[in-house]
C-alpha cells in the first residue's frame, strides 16, 4: 500500500516543527531523520491532487496491541489490564526507514527496558519472545495531565541501535526494514513498563 502526501500532511507539519526545535532523545542513540526536503517552498499546496508524493512508503502496518498477547519466553504474563495500543508504521525499504504513529491508552507505571527506549519492534513470532530490532521514542501524554492517552510520532532511519547487546552485538545492528516486509508475521511491536517488564501491550505486525 502506498501512502501519499494527503495522509501524512499533518505529519509533515509536525516533523517540520520538530526540526525547528530538536527533540531531546535522552540516549542520543536514536536519530530522527526525514527522507524528504523539509524546505517549506518544496511542500506543494496542491498535494491533494496527487501531483507530488512527498511521503512514499513501500508498505504500511497497523498493529492492535493488547495485554493478553504479552509473553515472557512463551509464558503469557498478562501485560497491563485495560491498556491498549495502536502502532501505525509506514516503511520505506529504499531508505531503510520507518515512520511511526504510536498511541497508547491506559499505560501505567514508568517506561522500563534495558534498551535505549521501552517501545520497540521485536523480531518475534506470535506467542514467543525475541530481540528488539528498532527502538522508538516512548509515547508521551497528550491532551492534558489527567489524560490516559500517550502518543509518539516521527520517523527513524537505520543503522538502528537498540542498546541491547547479544553475543557482543547490538540487536539493531545490520537490521534492515526489508526484513519486516519479507515476513511481517515474524515481527511484533510492544512497550514495556516498570509494572509489566515483559510488556504492557503487544501486537504482531501481521
Ligand atoms: C496518529 O494517529 C492518531 C489516531 O490513532 C490520529 O488521531 C493522529 O492524527 C495521527 N497523527 C498523525 C501525525 O498522523
Ligand atoms: C522472564 O522469566 C525469567 C524466568 O522466570 C525471569 O528470570 C525474567 O526476569 C523474566 N523476564 C521478564 C522481563 O519478566
mmCIF file with all atom_site columns, C-alpha atoms and ligand atoms in Angstrom:
data_model
loop_
_atom_site.group_PDB
_atom_site.id
_atom_site.type_symbol
_atom_site.label_atom_id
_atom_site.label_alt_id
_atom_site.label_comp_id
_atom_site.label_asym_id
_atom_site.label_entity_id
_atom_site.label_seq_id
_atom_site.pdbx_PDB_ins_code
_atom_site.Cartn_x
_atom_site.Cartn_y
_atom_site.Cartn_z
_atom_site.occupancy
_atom_site.B_iso_or_equiv
_atom_site.pdbx_formal_charge
_atom_site.auth_seq_id
_atom_site.auth_comp_id
_atom_site.auth_asym_id
_atom_site.auth_atom_id
_atom_site.pdbx_PDB_model_num
ATOM   1   C CA . UNK A 1 1   ? 0.000  0.000   0.000  1.00 0.00 ? 1   UNK A CA 1
ATOM   2   C CA . UNK A 1 2   ? 1.234  3.453   -0.881 1.00 0.00 ? 2   UNK A CA 1
ATOM   3   C CA . UNK A 1 3   ? 0.701  6.392   1.424  1.00 0.00 ? 3   UNK A CA 1
ATOM   4   C CA . UNK A 1 4   ? 0.879  9.759   -0.236 1.00 0.00 ? 4   UNK A CA 1
ATOM   5   C CA . UNK A 1 5   ? 1.093  13.342  0.852  1.00 0.00 ? 5   UNK A CA 1
ATOM   6   C CA . UNK A 1 6   ? -2.578 13.528  1.710  1.00 0.00 ? 6   UNK A CA 1
ATOM   7   C CA . UNK A 1 7   ? -2.410 11.045  4.549  1.00 0.00 ? 7   UNK A CA 1
ATOM   8   C CA . UNK A 1 8   ? 0.759  12.459  6.009  1.00 0.00 ? 8   UNK A CA 1
ATOM   9   C CA . UNK A 1 9   ? 0.321  16.184  5.574  1.00 0.00 ? 9   UNK A CA 1
ATOM   10  C CA . UNK A 1 10  ? -0.224 16.511  9.322  1.00 0.00 ? 10  UNK A CA 1
ATOM   11  C CA . UNK A 1 11  ? 2.947  14.521  9.923  1.00 0.00 ? 11  UNK A CA 1
ATOM   12  C CA . UNK A 1 12  ? 4.943  16.813  7.674  1.00 0.00 ? 12  UNK A CA 1
ATOM   13  C CA . UNK A 1 13  ? 3.904  19.850  9.702  1.00 0.00 ? 13  UNK A CA 1
ATOM   14  C CA . UNK A 1 14  ? 4.709  18.098  12.935 1.00 0.00 ? 14  UNK A CA 1
ATOM   15  C CA . UNK A 1 15  ? 8.105  16.977  11.730 1.00 0.00 ? 15  UNK A CA 1
ATOM   16  C CA . UNK A 1 16  ? 8.891  20.391  10.346 1.00 0.00 ? 16  UNK A CA 1
ATOM   17  C CA . UNK A 1 17  ? 8.373  21.891  13.786 1.00 0.00 ? 17  UNK A CA 1
ATOM   18  C CA . UNK A 1 18  ? 10.270 19.018  15.358 1.00 0.00 ? 18  UNK A CA 1
ATOM   19  C CA . UNK A 1 19  ? 13.260 20.091  13.326 1.00 0.00 ? 19  UNK A CA 1
ATOM   20  C CA . UNK A 1 20  ? 12.872 23.714  14.352 1.00 0.00 ? 20  UNK A CA 1
ATOM   21  C CA . UNK A 1 21  ? 13.098 22.570  17.988 1.00 0.00 ? 21  UNK A CA 1
ATOM   22  C CA . UNK A 1 22  ? 15.304 19.476  18.040 1.00 0.00 ? 22  UNK A CA 1
ATOM   23  C CA . UNK A 1 23  ? 13.827 16.604  20.004 1.00 0.00 ? 23  UNK A CA 1
ATOM   24  C CA . UNK A 1 24  ? 15.845 15.684  23.051 1.00 0.00 ? 24  UNK A CA 1
ATOM   25  C CA . UNK A 1 25  ? 16.267 11.936  22.995 1.00 0.00 ? 25  UNK A CA 1
ATOM   26  C CA . UNK A 1 26  ? 17.887 11.113  26.291 1.00 0.00 ? 26  UNK A CA 1
ATOM   27  C CA . UNK A 1 27  ? 20.030 8.299   24.975 1.00 0.00 ? 27  UNK A CA 1
ATOM   28  C CA . UNK A 1 28  ? 21.221 10.273  21.979 1.00 0.00 ? 28  UNK A CA 1
ATOM   29  C CA . UNK A 1 29  ? 21.319 6.995   20.112 1.00 0.00 ? 29  UNK A CA 1
ATOM   30  C CA . UNK A 1 30  ? 18.165 7.442   18.101 1.00 0.00 ? 30  UNK A CA 1
ATOM   31  C CA . UNK A 1 31  ? 18.224 9.784   15.172 1.00 0.00 ? 31  UNK A CA 1
ATOM   32  C CA . UNK A 1 32  ? 15.118 11.405  13.819 1.00 0.00 ? 32  UNK A CA 1
ATOM   33  C CA . UNK A 1 33  ? 15.614 11.742  10.116 1.00 0.00 ? 33  UNK A CA 1
ATOM   34  C CA . UNK A 1 34  ? 13.421 12.689  7.223  1.00 0.00 ? 34  UNK A CA 1
ATOM   35  C CA . UNK A 1 35  ? 13.737 11.461  3.709  1.00 0.00 ? 35  UNK A CA 1
ATOM   36  C CA . UNK A 1 36  ? 12.059 14.475  2.260  1.00 0.00 ? 36  UNK A CA 1
ATOM   37  C CA . UNK A 1 37  ? 13.079 18.018  1.580  1.00 0.00 ? 37  UNK A CA 1
ATOM   38  C CA . UNK A 1 38  ? 11.821 19.974  4.561  1.00 0.00 ? 38  UNK A CA 1
ATOM   39  C CA . UNK A 1 39  ? 12.230 23.266  2.774  1.00 0.00 ? 39  UNK A CA 1
ATOM   40  C CA . UNK A 1 40  ? 8.746  24.794  3.071  1.00 0.00 ? 40  UNK A CA 1
ATOM   41  C CA . UNK A 1 41  ? 8.974  26.050  -0.503 1.00 0.00 ? 41  UNK A CA 1
ATOM   42  C CA . UNK A 1 42  ? 9.093  22.488  -1.739 1.00 0.00 ? 42  UNK A CA 1
ATOM   43  C CA . UNK A 1 43  ? 5.907  21.405  0.030  1.00 0.00 ? 43  UNK A CA 1
ATOM   44  C CA . UNK A 1 44  ? 3.189  21.531  -2.522 1.00 0.00 ? 44  UNK A CA 1
ATOM   45  C CA . UNK A 1 45  ? -0.042 23.227  -1.561 1.00 0.00 ? 45  UNK A CA 1
ATOM   46  C CA . UNK A 1 46  ? -1.690 21.186  -4.271 1.00 0.00 ? 46  UNK A CA 1
ATOM   47  C CA . UNK A 1 47  ? -0.632 17.806  -2.944 1.00 0.00 ? 47  UNK A CA 1
ATOM   48  C CA . UNK A 1 48  ? -4.241 16.622  -2.670 1.00 0.00 ? 48  UNK A CA 1
ATOM   49  C CA . UNK A 1 49  ? -4.280 16.297  -6.449 1.00 0.00 ? 49  UNK A CA 1
ATOM   50  C CA . UNK A 1 50  ? -1.502 13.745  -6.130 1.00 0.00 ? 50  UNK A CA 1
ATOM   51  C CA . UNK A 1 51  ? 0.912  15.803  -8.181 1.00 0.00 ? 51  UNK A CA 1
ATOM   52  C CA . UNK A 1 52  ? 3.656  15.310  -5.624 1.00 0.00 ? 52  UNK A CA 1
ATOM   53  C CA . UNK A 1 53  ? 4.161  12.298  -3.406 1.00 0.00 ? 53  UNK A CA 1
ATOM   54  C CA . UNK A 1 54  ? 6.041  13.831  -0.516 1.00 0.00 ? 54  UNK A CA 1
ATOM   55  C CA . UNK A 1 55  ? 5.978  10.655  1.563  1.00 0.00 ? 55  UNK A CA 1
ATOM   56  C CA . UNK A 1 56  ? 6.257  7.310   -0.129 1.00 0.00 ? 56  UNK A CA 1
ATOM   57  C CA . UNK A 1 57  ? 6.183  4.065   1.789  1.00 0.00 ? 57  UNK A CA 1
ATOM   58  C CA . UNK A 1 58  ? 6.784  0.610   0.387  1.00 0.00 ? 58  UNK A CA 1
ATOM   59  C CA . UNK A 1 59  ? 4.406  -0.869  2.981  1.00 0.00 ? 59  UNK A CA 1
ATOM   60  C CA . UNK A 1 60  ? 2.278  0.138   5.916  1.00 0.00 ? 60  UNK A CA 1
ATOM   61  C CA . UNK A 1 61  ? 1.313  -1.835  9.003  1.00 0.00 ? 61  UNK A CA 1
ATOM   62  C CA . UNK A 1 62  ? -1.399 -1.266  11.590 1.00 0.00 ? 62  UNK A CA 1
ATOM   63  C CA . UNK A 1 63  ? -0.903 -3.145  14.843 1.00 0.00 ? 63  UNK A CA 1
ATOM   64  C CA . UNK A 1 64  ? -3.529 -3.501  17.555 1.00 0.00 ? 64  UNK A CA 1
ATOM   65  C CA . UNK A 1 65  ? -1.564 -4.163  20.733 1.00 0.00 ? 65  UNK A CA 1
ATOM   66  C CA . UNK A 1 66  ? -3.215 -5.741  23.753 1.00 0.00 ? 66  UNK A CA 1
ATOM   67  C CA . UNK A 1 67  ? -2.048 -7.021  27.163 1.00 0.00 ? 67  UNK A CA 1
ATOM   68  C CA . UNK A 1 68  ? -3.094 -10.626 26.560 1.00 0.00 ? 68  UNK A CA 1
ATOM   69  C CA . UNK A 1 69  ? -0.512 -11.033 23.768 1.00 0.00 ? 69  UNK A CA 1
ATOM   70  C CA . UNK A 1 70  ? 2.435  -10.292 26.078 1.00 0.00 ? 70  UNK A CA 1
ATOM   71  C CA . UNK A 1 71  ? 4.704  -13.230 26.865 1.00 0.00 ? 71  UNK A CA 1
ATOM   72  C CA . UNK A 1 72  ? 7.988  -13.846 28.627 1.00 0.00 ? 72  UNK A CA 1
ATOM   73  C CA . UNK A 1 73  ? 9.636  -16.513 26.505 1.00 0.00 ? 73  UNK A CA 1
ATOM   74  C CA . UNK A 1 74  ? 6.411  -18.435 25.800 1.00 0.00 ? 74  UNK A CA 1
ATOM   75  C CA . UNK A 1 75  ? 4.618  -17.788 29.102 1.00 0.00 ? 75  UNK A CA 1
ATOM   76  C CA . UNK A 1 76  ? 1.777  -15.224 28.997 1.00 0.00 ? 76  UNK A CA 1
ATOM   77  C CA . UNK A 1 77  ? 2.357  -12.512 31.620 1.00 0.00 ? 77  UNK A CA 1
ATOM   78  C CA . UNK A 1 78  ? -0.889 -10.551 31.201 1.00 0.00 ? 78  UNK A CA 1
ATOM   79  C CA . UNK A 1 79  ? 0.620  -7.151  30.471 1.00 0.00 ? 79  UNK A CA 1
ATOM   80  C CA . UNK A 1 80  ? -1.307 -4.199  31.930 1.00 0.00 ? 80  UNK A CA 1
ATOM   81  C CA . UNK A 1 81  ? -5.019 -4.963  32.209 1.00 0.00 ? 81  UNK A CA 1
ATOM   82  C CA . UNK A 1 82  ? -7.129 -2.343  30.448 1.00 0.00 ? 82  UNK A CA 1
ATOM   83  C CA . UNK A 1 83  ? -4.252 -0.949  28.412 1.00 0.00 ? 83  UNK A CA 1
ATOM   84  C CA . UNK A 1 84  ? -4.174 -0.967  24.617 1.00 0.00 ? 84  UNK A CA 1
ATOM   85  C CA . UNK A 1 85  ? -2.044 0.402   21.829 1.00 0.00 ? 85  UNK A CA 1
ATOM   86  C CA . UNK A 1 86  ? -2.222 1.288   18.169 1.00 0.00 ? 86  UNK A CA 1
ATOM   87  C CA . UNK A 1 87  ? 1.078  1.144   16.336 1.00 0.00 ? 87  UNK A CA 1
ATOM   88  C CA . UNK A 1 88  ? 0.943  2.542   12.806 1.00 0.00 ? 88  UNK A CA 1
ATOM   89  C CA . UNK A 1 89  ? 4.074  2.084   10.728 1.00 0.00 ? 89  UNK A CA 1
ATOM   90  C CA . UNK A 1 90  ? 4.986  3.337   7.261  1.00 0.00 ? 90  UNK A CA 1
ATOM   91  C CA . UNK A 1 91  ? 8.073  1.575   5.958  1.00 0.00 ? 91  UNK A CA 1
ATOM   92  C CA . UNK A 1 92  ? 10.374 2.768   3.194  1.00 0.00 ? 92  UNK A CA 1
ATOM   93  C CA . UNK A 1 93  ? 12.693 -0.092  2.316  1.00 0.00 ? 93  UNK A CA 1
ATOM   94  C CA . UNK A 1 94  ? 14.602 2.033   -0.209 1.00 0.00 ? 94  UNK A CA 1
ATOM   95  C CA . UNK A 1 95  ? 15.844 4.298   2.587  1.00 0.00 ? 95  UNK A CA 1
ATOM   96  C CA . UNK A 1 96  ? 15.711 1.746   5.457  1.00 0.00 ? 96  UNK A CA 1
ATOM   97  C CA . UNK A 1 97  ? 13.357 3.987   7.400  1.00 0.00 ? 97  UNK A CA 1
ATOM   98  C CA . UNK A 1 98  ? 10.114 3.651   9.276  1.00 0.00 ? 98  UNK A CA 1
ATOM   99  C CA . UNK A 1 99  ? 7.665  6.361   10.215 1.00 0.00 ? 99  UNK A CA 1
ATOM   100 C CA . UNK A 1 100 ? 5.554  5.642   13.256 1.00 0.00 ? 100 UNK A CA 1
ATOM   101 C CA . UNK A 1 101 ? 2.406  6.925   14.888 1.00 0.00 ? 101 UNK A CA 1
ATOM   102 C CA . UNK A 1 102 ? 2.017  5.102   18.186 1.00 0.00 ? 102 UNK A CA 1
ATOM   103 C CA . UNK A 1 103 ? -0.919 5.693   20.528 1.00 0.00 ? 103 UNK A CA 1
ATOM   104 C CA . UNK A 1 104 ? -1.220 4.078   23.951 1.00 0.00 ? 104 UNK A CA 1
ATOM   105 C CA . UNK A 1 105 ? -4.292 4.053   26.166 1.00 0.00 ? 105 UNK A CA 1
ATOM   106 C CA . UNK A 1 106 ? -4.177 3.405   29.925 1.00 0.00 ? 106 UNK A CA 1
ATOM   107 C CA . UNK A 1 107 ? -0.453 2.763   30.176 1.00 0.00 ? 107 UNK A CA 1
ATOM   108 C CA . UNK A 1 108 ? 0.651  2.528   33.823 1.00 0.00 ? 108 UNK A CA 1
ATOM   109 C CA . UNK A 1 109 ? 3.960  2.643   35.690 1.00 0.00 ? 109 UNK A CA 1
ATOM   110 C CA . UNK A 1 110 ? 7.149  4.047   34.175 1.00 0.00 ? 110 UNK A CA 1
ATOM   111 C CA . UNK A 1 111 ? 8.624  3.072   30.830 1.00 0.00 ? 111 UNK A CA 1
ATOM   112 C CA . UNK A 1 112 ? 11.253 0.485   31.646 1.00 0.00 ? 112 UNK A CA 1
ATOM   113 C CA . UNK A 1 113 ? 13.563 -1.563  29.462 1.00 0.00 ? 113 UNK A CA 1
ATOM   114 C CA . UNK A 1 114 ? 17.246 -2.459  29.186 1.00 0.00 ? 114 UNK A CA 1
ATOM   115 C CA . UNK A 1 115 ? 17.042 -0.945  25.664 1.00 0.00 ? 115 UNK A CA 1
ATOM   116 C CA . UNK A 1 116 ? 17.502 2.753   24.856 1.00 0.00 ? 116 UNK A CA 1
ATOM   117 C CA . UNK A 1 117 ? 13.719 3.192   24.990 1.00 0.00 ? 117 UNK A CA 1
ATOM   118 C CA . UNK A 1 118 ? 10.890 0.887   26.116 1.00 0.00 ? 118 UNK A CA 1
ATOM   119 C CA . UNK A 1 119 ? 8.921  0.979   22.835 1.00 0.00 ? 119 UNK A CA 1
ATOM   120 C CA . UNK A 1 120 ? 10.047 -1.420  20.122 1.00 0.00 ? 120 UNK A CA 1
ATOM   121 C CA . UNK A 1 121 ? 9.656  -3.589  17.096 1.00 0.00 ? 121 UNK A CA 1
ATOM   122 C CA . UNK A 1 122 ? 10.950 -7.027  18.103 1.00 0.00 ? 122 UNK A CA 1
ATOM   123 C CA . UNK A 1 123 ? 11.691 -9.967  15.868 1.00 0.00 ? 123 UNK A CA 1
ATOM   124 C CA . UNK A 1 124 ? 9.355  -12.488 17.482 1.00 0.00 ? 124 UNK A CA 1
ATOM   125 C CA . UNK A 1 125 ? 6.663  -14.859 16.295 1.00 0.00 ? 125 UNK A CA 1
ATOM   126 C CA . UNK A 1 126 ? 3.273  -14.791 17.973 1.00 0.00 ? 126 UNK A CA 1
ATOM   127 C CA . UNK A 1 127 ? 3.464  -16.263 21.474 1.00 0.00 ? 127 UNK A CA 1
ATOM   128 C CA . UNK A 1 128 ? 7.251  -16.026 21.699 1.00 0.00 ? 128 UNK A CA 1
ATOM   129 C CA . UNK A 1 129 ? 9.864  -13.518 22.834 1.00 0.00 ? 129 UNK A CA 1
ATOM   130 C CA . UNK A 1 130 ? 12.607 -12.171 20.599 1.00 0.00 ? 130 UNK A CA 1
ATOM   131 C CA . UNK A 1 131 ? 15.185 -9.385  20.376 1.00 0.00 ? 131 UNK A CA 1
ATOM   132 C CA . UNK A 1 132 ? 14.278 -5.737  19.774 1.00 0.00 ? 132 UNK A CA 1
ATOM   133 C CA . UNK A 1 133 ? 15.333 -4.569  16.298 1.00 0.00 ? 133 UNK A CA 1
ATOM   134 C CA . UNK A 1 134 ? 14.114 -0.955  16.341 1.00 0.00 ? 134 UNK A CA 1
ATOM   135 C CA . UNK A 1 135 ? 13.538 1.336   19.346 1.00 0.00 ? 135 UNK A CA 1
ATOM   136 C CA . UNK A 1 136 ? 11.106 4.258   19.164 1.00 0.00 ? 136 UNK A CA 1
ATOM   137 C CA . UNK A 1 137 ? 10.746 7.259   21.470 1.00 0.00 ? 137 UNK A CA 1
ATOM   138 C CA . UNK A 1 138 ? 8.295  6.381   24.253 1.00 0.00 ? 138 UNK A CA 1
ATOM   139 C CA . UNK A 1 139 ? 4.790  7.831   23.805 1.00 0.00 ? 139 UNK A CA 1
ATOM   140 C CA . UNK A 1 140 ? 4.190  10.934  25.918 1.00 0.00 ? 140 UNK A CA 1
ATOM   141 C CA . UNK A 1 141 ? 0.930  12.074  27.492 1.00 0.00 ? 141 UNK A CA 1
ATOM   142 C CA . UNK A 1 142 ? -1.193 14.193  25.151 1.00 0.00 ? 142 UNK A CA 1
ATOM   143 C CA . UNK A 1 143 ? -4.357 16.154  25.906 1.00 0.00 ? 143 UNK A CA 1
ATOM   144 C CA . UNK A 1 144 ? -3.623 17.326  29.467 1.00 0.00 ? 144 UNK A CA 1
ATOM   145 C CA . UNK A 1 145 ? -2.026 15.860  32.558 1.00 0.00 ? 145 UNK A CA 1
ATOM   146 C CA . UNK A 1 146 ? -5.096 13.801  33.507 1.00 0.00 ? 146 UNK A CA 1
ATOM   147 C CA . UNK A 1 147 ? -5.207 12.211  30.048 1.00 0.00 ? 147 UNK A CA 1
ATOM   148 C CA . UNK A 1 148 ? -4.739 8.464   29.736 1.00 0.00 ? 148 UNK A CA 1
ATOM   149 C CA . UNK A 1 149 ? -3.589 8.793   26.113 1.00 0.00 ? 149 UNK A CA 1
ATOM   150 C CA . UNK A 1 150 ? 0.046  8.793   25.076 1.00 0.00 ? 150 UNK A CA 1
ATOM   151 C CA . UNK A 1 151 ? 1.456  9.320   21.614 1.00 0.00 ? 151 UNK A CA 1
ATOM   152 C CA . UNK A 1 152 ? 4.756  9.146   19.765 1.00 0.00 ? 152 UNK A CA 1
ATOM   153 C CA . UNK A 1 153 ? 5.061  10.270  16.132 1.00 0.00 ? 153 UNK A CA 1
ATOM   154 C CA . UNK A 1 154 ? 8.095  10.545  13.866 1.00 0.00 ? 154 UNK A CA 1
ATOM   155 C CA . UNK A 1 155 ? 10.487 8.591   11.673 1.00 0.00 ? 155 UNK A CA 1
ATOM   156 C CA . UNK A 1 156 ? 13.689 6.624   12.296 1.00 0.00 ? 156 UNK A CA 1
ATOM   157 C CA . UNK A 1 157 ? 16.269 5.538   9.765  1.00 0.00 ? 157 UNK A CA 1
ATOM   158 C CA . UNK A 1 158 ? 18.890 2.832   10.005 1.00 0.00 ? 158 UNK A CA 1
ATOM   159 C CA . UNK A 1 159 ? 21.510 1.987   11.069 1.00 0.00 ? 159 UNK A CA 1
ATOM   160 C CA . UNK A 1 160 ? 19.438 1.060   14.111 1.00 0.00 ? 160 UNK A CA 1
ATOM   161 C CA . UNK A 1 161 ? 20.705 0.951   17.682 1.00 0.00 ? 161 UNK A CA 1
ATOM   162 C CA . UNK A 1 162 ? 18.629 -0.678  20.426 1.00 0.00 ? 162 UNK A CA 1
ATOM   163 C CA . UNK A 1 163 ? 21.169 -0.666  23.257 1.00 0.00 ? 163 UNK A CA 1
ATOM   164 C CA . UNK A 1 164 ? 20.550 -4.382  23.843 1.00 0.00 ? 164 UNK A CA 1
ATOM   165 C CA . UNK A 1 165 ? 23.731 -6.379  23.351 1.00 0.00 ? 165 UNK A CA 1
ATOM   166 C CA . UNK A 1 166 ? 23.509 -10.072 22.458 1.00 0.00 ? 166 UNK A CA 1
ATOM   167 C CA . UNK A 1 167 ? 26.685 -12.006 21.683 1.00 0.00 ? 167 UNK A CA 1
ATOM   168 C CA . UNK A 1 168 ? 28.648 -8.755  21.703 1.00 0.00 ? 168 UNK A CA 1
ATOM   169 C CA . UNK A 1 169 ? 26.428 -7.139  19.100 1.00 0.00 ? 169 UNK A CA 1
ATOM   170 C CA . UNK A 1 170 ? 23.642 -4.567  19.329 1.00 0.00 ? 170 UNK A CA 1
ATOM   171 C CA . UNK A 1 171 ? 20.358 -6.281  18.354 1.00 0.00 ? 171 UNK A CA 1
ATOM   172 C CA . UNK A 1 172 ? 19.652 -3.456  15.891 1.00 0.00 ? 172 UNK A CA 1
ATOM   173 C CA . UNK A 1 173 ? 22.998 -3.752  14.140 1.00 0.00 ? 173 UNK A CA 1
ATOM   174 C CA . UNK A 1 174 ? 22.665 -4.693  10.497 1.00 0.00 ? 174 UNK A CA 1
ATOM   175 C CA . UNK A 1 175 ? 18.893 -4.756  10.674 1.00 0.00 ? 175 UNK A CA 1
ATOM   176 C CA . UNK A 1 176 ? 17.062 -3.588  7.562  1.00 0.00 ? 176 UNK A CA 1
ATOM   177 C CA . UNK A 1 177 ? 13.346 -2.866  7.329  1.00 0.00 ? 177 UNK A CA 1
ATOM   178 C CA . UNK A 1 178 ? 13.053 -5.043  4.221  1.00 0.00 ? 178 UNK A CA 1
ATOM   179 C CA . UNK A 1 179 ? 13.300 -7.963  6.671  1.00 0.00 ? 179 UNK A CA 1
ATOM   180 C CA . UNK A 1 180 ? 9.946  -6.871  8.103  1.00 0.00 ? 180 UNK A CA 1
ATOM   181 C CA . UNK A 1 181 ? 8.392  -6.626  4.653  1.00 0.00 ? 181 UNK A CA 1
ATOM   182 C CA . UNK A 1 182 ? 9.724  -10.075 3.743  1.00 0.00 ? 182 UNK A CA 1
ATOM   183 C CA . UNK A 1 183 ? 7.710  -11.681 6.566  1.00 0.00 ? 183 UNK A CA 1
ATOM   184 C CA . UNK A 1 184 ? 5.812  -9.268  8.839  1.00 0.00 ? 184 UNK A CA 1
ATOM   185 C CA . UNK A 1 185 ? 4.336  -12.057 10.959 1.00 0.00 ? 185 UNK A CA 1
ATOM   186 C CA . UNK A 1 186 ? 7.823  -12.634 12.365 1.00 0.00 ? 186 UNK A CA 1
ATOM   187 C CA . UNK A 1 187 ? 7.691  -9.175  13.988 1.00 0.00 ? 187 UNK A CA 1
ATOM   188 C CA . UNK A 1 188 ? 5.732  -7.581  16.802 1.00 0.00 ? 188 UNK A CA 1
ATOM   189 C CA . UNK A 1 189 ? 5.616  -4.216  18.498 1.00 0.00 ? 189 UNK A CA 1
ATOM   190 C CA . UNK A 1 190 ? 5.298  -3.560  22.197 1.00 0.00 ? 190 UNK A CA 1
ATOM   191 C CA . UNK A 1 191 ? 6.088  -1.226  25.046 1.00 0.00 ? 191 UNK A CA 1
ATOM   192 C CA . UNK A 1 192 ? 7.470  -2.163  28.449 1.00 0.00 ? 192 UNK A CA 1
ATOM   193 C CA . UNK A 1 193 ? 6.567  -0.801  31.886 1.00 0.00 ? 193 UNK A CA 1
ATOM   194 C CA . UNK A 1 194 ? 8.101  -0.932  35.345 1.00 0.00 ? 194 UNK A CA 1
ATOM   195 C CA . UNK A 1 195 ? 4.908  -2.734  36.407 1.00 0.00 ? 195 UNK A CA 1
ATOM   196 C CA . UNK A 1 196 ? 4.963  -5.074  33.381 1.00 0.00 ? 196 UNK A CA 1
ATOM   197 C CA . UNK A 1 197 ? 8.597  -5.663  32.459 1.00 0.00 ? 197 UNK A CA 1
ATOM   198 C CA . UNK A 1 198 ? 7.844  -8.283  29.828 1.00 0.00 ? 198 UNK A CA 1
ATOM   199 C CA . UNK A 1 199 ? 5.490  -5.803  28.178 1.00 0.00 ? 199 UNK A CA 1
ATOM   200 C CA . UNK A 1 200 ? 2.409  -3.673  28.836 1.00 0.00 ? 200 UNK A CA 1
ATOM   201 C CA . UNK A 1 201 ? 0.809  -4.324  25.452 1.00 0.00 ? 201 UNK A CA 1
ATOM   202 C CA . UNK A 1 202 ? 1.932  -6.203  22.378 1.00 0.00 ? 202 UNK A CA 1
ATOM   203 C CA . UNK A 1 203 ? 0.738  -6.935  18.841 1.00 0.00 ? 203 UNK A CA 1
ATOM   204 C CA . UNK A 1 204 ? 2.036  -8.765  15.751 1.00 0.00 ? 204 UNK A CA 1
ATOM   205 C CA . UNK A 1 205 ? 2.746  -6.834  12.567 1.00 0.00 ? 205 UNK A CA 1
ATOM   206 C CA . UNK A 1 206 ? 0.799  -9.480  10.683 1.00 0.00 ? 206 UNK A CA 1
HETATM 207 C C1 . LIG B 2 .   ? -1.819 9.411   14.667 1.00 0.00 ? 1   LIG B C1 1
HETATM 208 O O1 . LIG B 2 .   ? -2.891 8.516   14.833 1.00 0.00 ? 1   LIG B O1 1
HETATM 209 C C2 . LIG B 2 .   ? -3.986 9.087   15.531 1.00 0.00 ? 1   LIG B C2 1
HETATM 210 C C3 . LIG B 2 .   ? -5.070 8.026   15.676 1.00 0.00 ? 1   LIG B C3 1
HETATM 211 O O2 . LIG B 2 .   ? -4.531 6.806   16.062 1.00 0.00 ? 1   LIG B O2 1
HETATM 212 C C4 . LIG B 2 .   ? -4.536 10.271  14.757 1.00 0.00 ? 1   LIG B C4 1
HETATM 213 O O3 . LIG B 2 .   ? -5.552 10.886  15.516 1.00 0.00 ? 1   LIG B O3 1
HETATM 214 C C5 . LIG B 2 .   ? -3.430 11.276  14.514 1.00 0.00 ? 1   LIG B C5 1
HETATM 215 O O4 . LIG B 2 .   ? -3.919 12.307  13.682 1.00 0.00 ? 1   LIG B O4 1
HETATM 216 C C6 . LIG B 2 .   ? -2.263 10.596  13.835 1.00 0.00 ? 1   LIG B C6 1
HETATM 217 N N1 . LIG B 2 .   ? -1.164 11.552  13.698 1.00 0.00 ? 1   LIG B N1 1
HETATM 218 C C7 . LIG B 2 .   ? -0.506 11.735  12.550 1.00 0.00 ? 1   LIG B C7 1
HETATM 219 C C8 . LIG B 2 .   ? 0.582  12.748  12.611 1.00 0.00 ? 1   LIG B C8 1
HETATM 220 O O5 . LIG B 2 .   ? -0.736 11.096  11.552 1.00 0.00 ? 1   LIG B O5 1
HETATM 221 C C1 . LIG B 2 .   ? 11.177 -13.885 32.321 1.00 0.00 ? 2   LIG B C1 1
HETATM 222 O O1 . LIG B 2 .   ? 11.202 -15.070 33.041 1.00 0.00 ? 2   LIG B O1 1
HETATM 223 C C2 . LIG B 2 .   ? 12.503 -15.381 33.559 1.00 0.00 ? 2   LIG B C2 1
HETATM 224 C C3 . LIG B 2 .   ? 12.438 -16.773 34.157 1.00 0.00 ? 2   LIG B C3 1
HETATM 225 O O2 . LIG B 2 .   ? 11.379 -16.858 35.070 1.00 0.00 ? 2   LIG B O2 1
HETATM 226 C C4 . LIG B 2 .   ? 12.889 -14.320 34.567 1.00 0.00 ? 2   LIG B C4 1
HETATM 227 O O3 . LIG B 2 .   ? 14.175 -14.586 35.084 1.00 0.00 ? 2   LIG B O3 1
HETATM 228 C C5 . LIG B 2 .   ? 12.904 -12.969 33.879 1.00 0.00 ? 2   LIG B C5 1
HETATM 229 O O4 . LIG B 2 .   ? 13.135 -11.938 34.806 1.00 0.00 ? 2   LIG B O4 1
HETATM 230 C C6 . LIG B 2 .   ? 11.577 -12.697 33.178 1.00 0.00 ? 2   LIG B C6 1
HETATM 231 N N1 . LIG B 2 .   ? 11.716 -11.520 32.367 1.00 0.00 ? 2   LIG B N1 1
HETATM 232 C C7 . LIG B 2 .   ? 10.829 -10.518 32.404 1.00 0.00 ? 2   LIG B C7 1
HETATM 233 C C8 . LIG B 2 .   ? 11.123 -9.369  31.510 1.00 0.00 ? 2   LIG B C8 1
HETATM 234 O O5 . LIG B 2 .   ? 9.852  -10.525 33.113 1.00 0.00 ? 2   LIG B O5 1
#
